[in-house]
Coordinates of C-alpha atoms in Angstrom, one line a residue:
X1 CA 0.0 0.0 0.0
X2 CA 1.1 3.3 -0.8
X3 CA 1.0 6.0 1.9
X4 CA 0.8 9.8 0.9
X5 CA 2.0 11.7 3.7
X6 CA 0.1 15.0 4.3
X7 CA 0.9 18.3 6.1
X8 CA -2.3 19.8 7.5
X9 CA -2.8 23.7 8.2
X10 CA -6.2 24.3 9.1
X11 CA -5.3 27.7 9.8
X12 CA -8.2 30.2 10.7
X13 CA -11.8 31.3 10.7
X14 CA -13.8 28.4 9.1
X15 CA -10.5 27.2 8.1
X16 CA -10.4 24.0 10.2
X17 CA -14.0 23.2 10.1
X18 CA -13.9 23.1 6.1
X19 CA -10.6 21.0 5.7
X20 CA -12.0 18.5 8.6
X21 CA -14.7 17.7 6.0
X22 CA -12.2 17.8 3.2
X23 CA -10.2 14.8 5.1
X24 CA -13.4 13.3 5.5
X25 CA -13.9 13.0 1.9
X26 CA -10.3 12.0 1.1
X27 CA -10.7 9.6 3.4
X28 CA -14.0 7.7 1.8
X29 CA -12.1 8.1 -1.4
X30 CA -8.9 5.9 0.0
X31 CA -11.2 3.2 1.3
X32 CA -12.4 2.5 -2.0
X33 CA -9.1 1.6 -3.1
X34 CA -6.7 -0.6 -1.2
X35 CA -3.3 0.7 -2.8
X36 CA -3.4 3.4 -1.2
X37 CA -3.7 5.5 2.3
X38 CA -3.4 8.9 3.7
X39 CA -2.0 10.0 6.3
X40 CA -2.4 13.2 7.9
X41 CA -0.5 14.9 9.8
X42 CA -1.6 18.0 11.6
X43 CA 0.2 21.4 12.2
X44 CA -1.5 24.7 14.2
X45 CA 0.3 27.6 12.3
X46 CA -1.9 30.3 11.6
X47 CA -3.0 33.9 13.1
X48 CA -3.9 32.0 16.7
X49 CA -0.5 30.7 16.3
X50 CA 1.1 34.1 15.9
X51 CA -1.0 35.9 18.5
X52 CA 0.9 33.0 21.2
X53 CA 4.2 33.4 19.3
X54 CA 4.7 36.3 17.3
X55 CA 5.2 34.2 14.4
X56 CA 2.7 32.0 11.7
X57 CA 4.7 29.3 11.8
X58 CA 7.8 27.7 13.8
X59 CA 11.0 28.7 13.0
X60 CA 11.6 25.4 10.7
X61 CA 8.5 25.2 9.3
X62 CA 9.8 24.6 6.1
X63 CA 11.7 21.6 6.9
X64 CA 9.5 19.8 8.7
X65 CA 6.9 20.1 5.7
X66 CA 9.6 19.0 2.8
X67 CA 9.5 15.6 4.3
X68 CA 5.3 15.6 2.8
X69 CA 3.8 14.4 -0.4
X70 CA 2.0 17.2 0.1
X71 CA 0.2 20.0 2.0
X72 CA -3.7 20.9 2.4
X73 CA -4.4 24.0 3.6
X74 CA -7.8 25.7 4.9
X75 CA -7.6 29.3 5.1
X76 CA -5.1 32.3 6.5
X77 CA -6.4 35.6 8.0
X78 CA -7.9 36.8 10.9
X79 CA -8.9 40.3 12.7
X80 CA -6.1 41.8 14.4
X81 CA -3.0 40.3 12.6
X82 CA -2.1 42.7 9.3
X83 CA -3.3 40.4 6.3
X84 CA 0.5 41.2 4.4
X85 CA 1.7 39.6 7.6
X86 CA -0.4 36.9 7.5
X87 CA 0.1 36.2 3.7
X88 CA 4.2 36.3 3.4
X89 CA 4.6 34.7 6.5
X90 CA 2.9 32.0 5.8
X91 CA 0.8 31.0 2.7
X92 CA 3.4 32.9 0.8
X93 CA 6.5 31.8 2.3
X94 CA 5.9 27.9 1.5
X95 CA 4.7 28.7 -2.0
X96 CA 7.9 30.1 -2.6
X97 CA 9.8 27.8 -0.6
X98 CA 8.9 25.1 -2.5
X99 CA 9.0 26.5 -5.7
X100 CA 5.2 25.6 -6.4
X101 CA 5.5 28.0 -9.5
X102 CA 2.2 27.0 -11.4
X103 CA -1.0 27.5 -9.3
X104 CA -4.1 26.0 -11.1
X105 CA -7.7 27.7 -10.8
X106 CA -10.4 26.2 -12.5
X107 CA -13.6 28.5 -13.1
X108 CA -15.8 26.0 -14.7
X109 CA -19.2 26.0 -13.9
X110 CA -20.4 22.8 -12.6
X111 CA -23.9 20.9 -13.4
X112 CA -26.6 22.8 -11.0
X113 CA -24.2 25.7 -10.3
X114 CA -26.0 29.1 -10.8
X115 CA -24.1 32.2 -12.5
X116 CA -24.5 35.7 -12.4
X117 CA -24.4 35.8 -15.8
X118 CA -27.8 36.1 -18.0
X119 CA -28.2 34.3 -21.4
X120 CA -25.3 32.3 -20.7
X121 CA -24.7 28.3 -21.3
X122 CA -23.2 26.0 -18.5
X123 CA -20.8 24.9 -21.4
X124 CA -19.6 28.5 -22.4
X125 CA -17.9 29.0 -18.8
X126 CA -15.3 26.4 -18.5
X127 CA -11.6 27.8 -17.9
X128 CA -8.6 26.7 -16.6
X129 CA -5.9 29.5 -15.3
X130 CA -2.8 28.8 -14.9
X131 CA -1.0 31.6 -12.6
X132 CA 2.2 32.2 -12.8
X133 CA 3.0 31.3 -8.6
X134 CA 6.3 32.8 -7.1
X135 CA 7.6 35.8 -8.5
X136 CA 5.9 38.7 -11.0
X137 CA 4.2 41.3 -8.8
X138 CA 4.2 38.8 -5.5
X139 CA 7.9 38.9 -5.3
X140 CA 8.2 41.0 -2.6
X141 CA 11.1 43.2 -3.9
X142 CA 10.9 47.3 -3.4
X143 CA 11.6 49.8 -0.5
X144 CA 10.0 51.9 2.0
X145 CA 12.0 55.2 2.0
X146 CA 12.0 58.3 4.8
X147 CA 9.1 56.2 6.5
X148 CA 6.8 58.7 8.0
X149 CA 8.5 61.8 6.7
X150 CA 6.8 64.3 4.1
X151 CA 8.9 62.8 1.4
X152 CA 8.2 59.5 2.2
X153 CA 8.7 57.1 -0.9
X154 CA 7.6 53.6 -1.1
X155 CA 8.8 51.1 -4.0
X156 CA 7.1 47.8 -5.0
X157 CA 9.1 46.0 -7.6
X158 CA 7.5 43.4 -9.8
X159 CA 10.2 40.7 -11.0
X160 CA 9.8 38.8 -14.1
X161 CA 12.8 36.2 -15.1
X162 CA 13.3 34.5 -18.5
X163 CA 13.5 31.3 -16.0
X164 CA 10.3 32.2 -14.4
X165 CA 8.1 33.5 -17.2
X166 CA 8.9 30.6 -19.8
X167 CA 8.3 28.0 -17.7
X168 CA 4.5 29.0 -17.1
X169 CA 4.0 29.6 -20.5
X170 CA 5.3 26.6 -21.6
X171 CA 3.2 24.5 -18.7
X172 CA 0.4 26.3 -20.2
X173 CA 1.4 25.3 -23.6
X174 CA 1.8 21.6 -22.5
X175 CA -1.8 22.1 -20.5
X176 CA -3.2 23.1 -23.7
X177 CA -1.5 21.0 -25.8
X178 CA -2.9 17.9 -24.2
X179 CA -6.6 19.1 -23.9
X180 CA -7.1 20.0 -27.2
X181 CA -7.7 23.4 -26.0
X182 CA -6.7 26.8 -26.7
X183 CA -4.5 29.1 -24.9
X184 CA -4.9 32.9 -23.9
X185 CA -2.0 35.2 -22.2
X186 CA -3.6 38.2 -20.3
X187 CA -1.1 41.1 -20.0
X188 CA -0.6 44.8 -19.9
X189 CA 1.6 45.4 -22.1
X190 CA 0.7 49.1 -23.6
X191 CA 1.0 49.9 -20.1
X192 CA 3.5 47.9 -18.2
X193 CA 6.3 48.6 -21.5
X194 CA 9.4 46.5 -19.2
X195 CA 7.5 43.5 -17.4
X196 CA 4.4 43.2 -19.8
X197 CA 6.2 43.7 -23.3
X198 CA 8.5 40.9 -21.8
X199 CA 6.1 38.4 -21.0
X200 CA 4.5 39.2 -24.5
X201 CA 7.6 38.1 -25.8
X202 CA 8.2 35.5 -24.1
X203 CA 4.6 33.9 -25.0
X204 CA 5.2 34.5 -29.0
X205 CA 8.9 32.5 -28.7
X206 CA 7.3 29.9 -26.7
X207 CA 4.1 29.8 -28.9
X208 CA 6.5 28.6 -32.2
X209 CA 7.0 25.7 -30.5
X210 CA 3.4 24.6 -30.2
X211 CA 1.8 25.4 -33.8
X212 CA -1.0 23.0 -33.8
X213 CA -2.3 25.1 -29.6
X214 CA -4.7 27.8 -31.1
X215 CA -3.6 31.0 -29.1
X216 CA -5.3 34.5 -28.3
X217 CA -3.5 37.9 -26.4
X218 CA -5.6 40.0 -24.3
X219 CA -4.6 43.1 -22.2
X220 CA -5.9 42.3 -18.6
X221 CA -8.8 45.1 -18.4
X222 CA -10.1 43.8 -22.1
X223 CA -10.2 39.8 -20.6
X224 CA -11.7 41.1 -17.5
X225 CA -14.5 43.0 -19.5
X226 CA -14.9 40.0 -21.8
X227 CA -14.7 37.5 -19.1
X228 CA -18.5 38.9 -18.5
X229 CA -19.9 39.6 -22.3
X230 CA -18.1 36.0 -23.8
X231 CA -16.6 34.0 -21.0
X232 CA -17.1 31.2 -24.1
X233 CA -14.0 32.6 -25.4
X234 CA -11.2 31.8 -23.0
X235 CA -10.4 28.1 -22.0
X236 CA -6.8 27.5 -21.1
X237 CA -5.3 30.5 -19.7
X238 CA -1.8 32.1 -18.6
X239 CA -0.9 35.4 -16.8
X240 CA 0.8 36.8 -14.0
X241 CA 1.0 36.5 -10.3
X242 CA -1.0 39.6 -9.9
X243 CA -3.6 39.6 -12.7
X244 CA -4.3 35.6 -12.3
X245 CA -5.2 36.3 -8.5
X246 CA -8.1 38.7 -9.6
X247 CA -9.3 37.3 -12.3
X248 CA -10.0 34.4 -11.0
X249 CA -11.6 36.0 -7.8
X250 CA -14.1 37.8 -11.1
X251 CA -14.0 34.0 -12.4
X252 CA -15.5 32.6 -9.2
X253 CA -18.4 35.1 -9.5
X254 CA -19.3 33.6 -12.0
X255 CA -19.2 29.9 -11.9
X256 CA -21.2 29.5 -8.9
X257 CA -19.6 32.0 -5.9
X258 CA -16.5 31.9 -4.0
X259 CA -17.8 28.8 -2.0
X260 CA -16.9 26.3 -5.4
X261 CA -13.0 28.1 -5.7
X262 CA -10.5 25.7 -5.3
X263 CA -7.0 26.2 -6.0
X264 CA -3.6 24.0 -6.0
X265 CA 0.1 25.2 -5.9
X266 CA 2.1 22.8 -7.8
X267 CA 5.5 22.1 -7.9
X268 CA 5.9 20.1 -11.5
X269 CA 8.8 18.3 -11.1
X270 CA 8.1 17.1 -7.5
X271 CA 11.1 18.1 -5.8
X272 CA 8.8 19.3 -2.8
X273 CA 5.5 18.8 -1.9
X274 CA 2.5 20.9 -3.8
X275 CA -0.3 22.6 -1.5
X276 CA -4.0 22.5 -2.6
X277 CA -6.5 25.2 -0.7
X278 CA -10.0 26.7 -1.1
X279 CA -9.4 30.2 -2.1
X280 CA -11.9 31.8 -0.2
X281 CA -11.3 33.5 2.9
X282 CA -11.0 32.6 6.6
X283 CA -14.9 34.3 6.9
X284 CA -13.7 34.7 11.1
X285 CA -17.3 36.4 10.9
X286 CA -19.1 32.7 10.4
X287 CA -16.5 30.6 12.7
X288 CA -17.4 28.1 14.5
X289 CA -21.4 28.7 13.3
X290 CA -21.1 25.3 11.3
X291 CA -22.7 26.9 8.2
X292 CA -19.4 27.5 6.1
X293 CA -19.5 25.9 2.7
X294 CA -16.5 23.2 2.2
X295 CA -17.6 22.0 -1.6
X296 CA -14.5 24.7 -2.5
X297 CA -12.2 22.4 0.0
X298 CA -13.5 19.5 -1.4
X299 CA -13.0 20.5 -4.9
X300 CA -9.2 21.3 -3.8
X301 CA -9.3 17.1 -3.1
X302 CA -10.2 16.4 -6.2
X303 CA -7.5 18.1 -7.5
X304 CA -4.9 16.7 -5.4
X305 CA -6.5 13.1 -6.0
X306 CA -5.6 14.8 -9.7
X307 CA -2.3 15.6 -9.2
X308 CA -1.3 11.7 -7.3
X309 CA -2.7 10.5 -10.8
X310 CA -5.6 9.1 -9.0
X311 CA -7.7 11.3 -12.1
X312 CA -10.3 7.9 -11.7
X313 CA -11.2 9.6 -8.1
X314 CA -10.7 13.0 -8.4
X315 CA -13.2 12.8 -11.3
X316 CA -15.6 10.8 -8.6
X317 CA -15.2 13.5 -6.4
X318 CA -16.2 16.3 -9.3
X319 CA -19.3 14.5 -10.1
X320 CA -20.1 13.9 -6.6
X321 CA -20.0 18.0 -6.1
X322 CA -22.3 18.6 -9.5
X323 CA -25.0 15.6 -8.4
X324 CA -25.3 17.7 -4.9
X325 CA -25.5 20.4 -6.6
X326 CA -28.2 19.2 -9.2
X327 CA -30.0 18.0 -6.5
X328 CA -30.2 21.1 -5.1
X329 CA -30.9 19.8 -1.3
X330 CA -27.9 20.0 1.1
X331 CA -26.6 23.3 0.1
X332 CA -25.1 25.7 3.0
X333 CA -26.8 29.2 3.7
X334 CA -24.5 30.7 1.1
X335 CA -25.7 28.8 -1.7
X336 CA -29.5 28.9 -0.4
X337 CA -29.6 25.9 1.4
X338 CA -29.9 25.1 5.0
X339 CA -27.4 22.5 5.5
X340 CA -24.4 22.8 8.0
X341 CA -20.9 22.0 6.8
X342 CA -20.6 18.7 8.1
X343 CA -24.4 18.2 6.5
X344 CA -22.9 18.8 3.0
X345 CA -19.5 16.8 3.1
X346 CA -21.6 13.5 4.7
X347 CA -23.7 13.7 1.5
X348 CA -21.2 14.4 -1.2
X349 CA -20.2 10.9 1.3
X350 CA -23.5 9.1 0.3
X351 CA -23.2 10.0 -3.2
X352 CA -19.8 8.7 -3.6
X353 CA -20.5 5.6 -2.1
X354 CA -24.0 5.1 -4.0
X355 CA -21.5 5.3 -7.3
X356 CA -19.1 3.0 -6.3
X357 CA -22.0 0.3 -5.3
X358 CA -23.5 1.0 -8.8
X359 CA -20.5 0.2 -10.4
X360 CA -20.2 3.3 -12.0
X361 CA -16.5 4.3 -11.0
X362 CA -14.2 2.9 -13.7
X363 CA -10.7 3.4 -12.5

């Protein structure tokens, strides 16, 4: 039997109630198949964490997670610890310490999902981002000059490498490559005439080497506008640290709310563990209310069942999510149901379990 080792942050607000259920899931999932087992190993960094220590997580955080297949987060934040604290020192710090340079958003909406969109098909809303993950605008290089003085100056740098930007435009070329699917960059580059113009460039070389991946170039306010008249339009998609993070906040609106937002962090070549996550919020206003939604956490499962090339079962989980939500019946208060969290997970449970016994999982 194979045992994947996994580093769990609950982290904050409704963080650990939603990745309890998650574990739940992942859980049913391994007792279908007896090759392989999870094991989960628990860690309490997080804003609680720092409040006790002055810090998000212990001082060798980092090593003790490389010794994981990989990491499943909840959610980061809370009232009364600075959100830029919260973010670098944490969430941050392990995506770039272990080089998890591609993070995959899919905004897809699923059967039974409802968008804010009008006169729009289930079909035409099906993307797949792929955000460039650990350096861009999120690099964290610049200055804060003559702090508090009249001439104060402050300097936030945005760092784009030849190493950095080709290899997430050549993962997105290989994504689209094997889908079938084309490919859209989303830049500024009339505006941005160093970083943009580069990453333009860099996109047109790269694109030569994949003649038979249909491509399209959009400046970010133009996607972000069409995103909303002809989401049909985009399906694999490549852009920066910055302009992936919003858009895909926009793409969550509409496929079904922030509550069905998953996200993972992958590092390709494996050389350290990947980190999958919800990409909501820690919602501290909700906590411990037992009405947060966990089908985003569960989603984040799927893809990390995905990701151990267990697609059979990430796939199960997927459909599990759209037949809940087709149903229409165990839906948290956010979604217009009145289920709890735990409510939800135990049926997506019941589903999975009524497909196996059907023998409709082909693996």
């Amino acid at each position: 039997m194979k045992i994947l080792k996994i580093a769990v942050i609950a982290g904050d607000g409704v963080g650990p109630e939603v990745i309890n259920e998650g574990i739940k899931v992942l859980n049913k999932v391994a007792s279908i198949d007896s090759t392989f087992h999870f094991d989960f190993t628990y860690f309490p960094w997080g804003c609680e964490f720092y409040s006790k220590h002055g810090k998000m997580m212990d001082e060798d955080g980092i090593e003790q997670l490389k010794e994981f297949d990989a990491i499943y987060l909840g959610a980061v934040g809370f009232p009364g610890v600075p959100d830029h604290i919260s973010l670098w020192d944490l969430l941050l710090k392990i995506r770039k310490s272990f080089d998890q340079y591609v993070n995959i958003r899919p905004v897809t909406l699923l059967k039974g999902a409802k968008t804010a969109l009008s006169d729009v098909k289930r079909e035409d809303i099906n993307m797949l981002f792929i955000r460039e993950n650990s350096e861009g605008e999120y690099s964290g290089a610049g200055d804060w000059l003559f702090k508090g003085q009249d001439h104060e100056v402050v300097l936030q740098n945005s760092v784009f490498s030849r190493k950095g930007t080709e290899r997430i435009i050549r993962y997105a070329f290989e994504t689209a490559k094997k889908e079938g699917r084309s490919l859209t960059s989303i830049s500024k580059g009339n505006a941005l005439n160093y970083s943009m113009v580069f990453w333009d460039q860099v996109f047109e070389e790269v694109s030569a080497d994949y003649p038979e991946v249909e491509t399209a170039s959009y400046l970010v306010d133009a996607a972000a506008m069409l995103m909303i008249k002809d989401p049909k339009r985009f399906e694999v998609v490549v852009t920066s640290n910055l302009f992936g993070d919003i858009l895909t906040d926009l793409g969550a609106a509409i496929a079904g709310g922030i509550g069905l937002a998953a996200g993972a962090n992958i590092n390709p070549e494996r050389d350290y563990p990947s980190m999958f996550e919800p990409i909501h919020g820690s919602a501290p206003d909700i906590a411990g209310r037992g009405i947060a939604n966990p089908l985003a956490t569960i989603w984040s499962a799927s893809q990390m069942l995905d990701f151990f090339d267990y697609e059979a079962y990430g796939k199960l989980v997927l459909e599990a999510i759209e037949q809940l939500l087709v149903e229409d019946q165990v839906l948290t208060p956010d979604m217009g149901g009145t289920a709890s969290t735990g409510e939800v997970a135990d049926k997506i449970i019941e589903i999975i379990e009524s497909t196996v016994s059907s023998n409709k999982l082909i693996v």
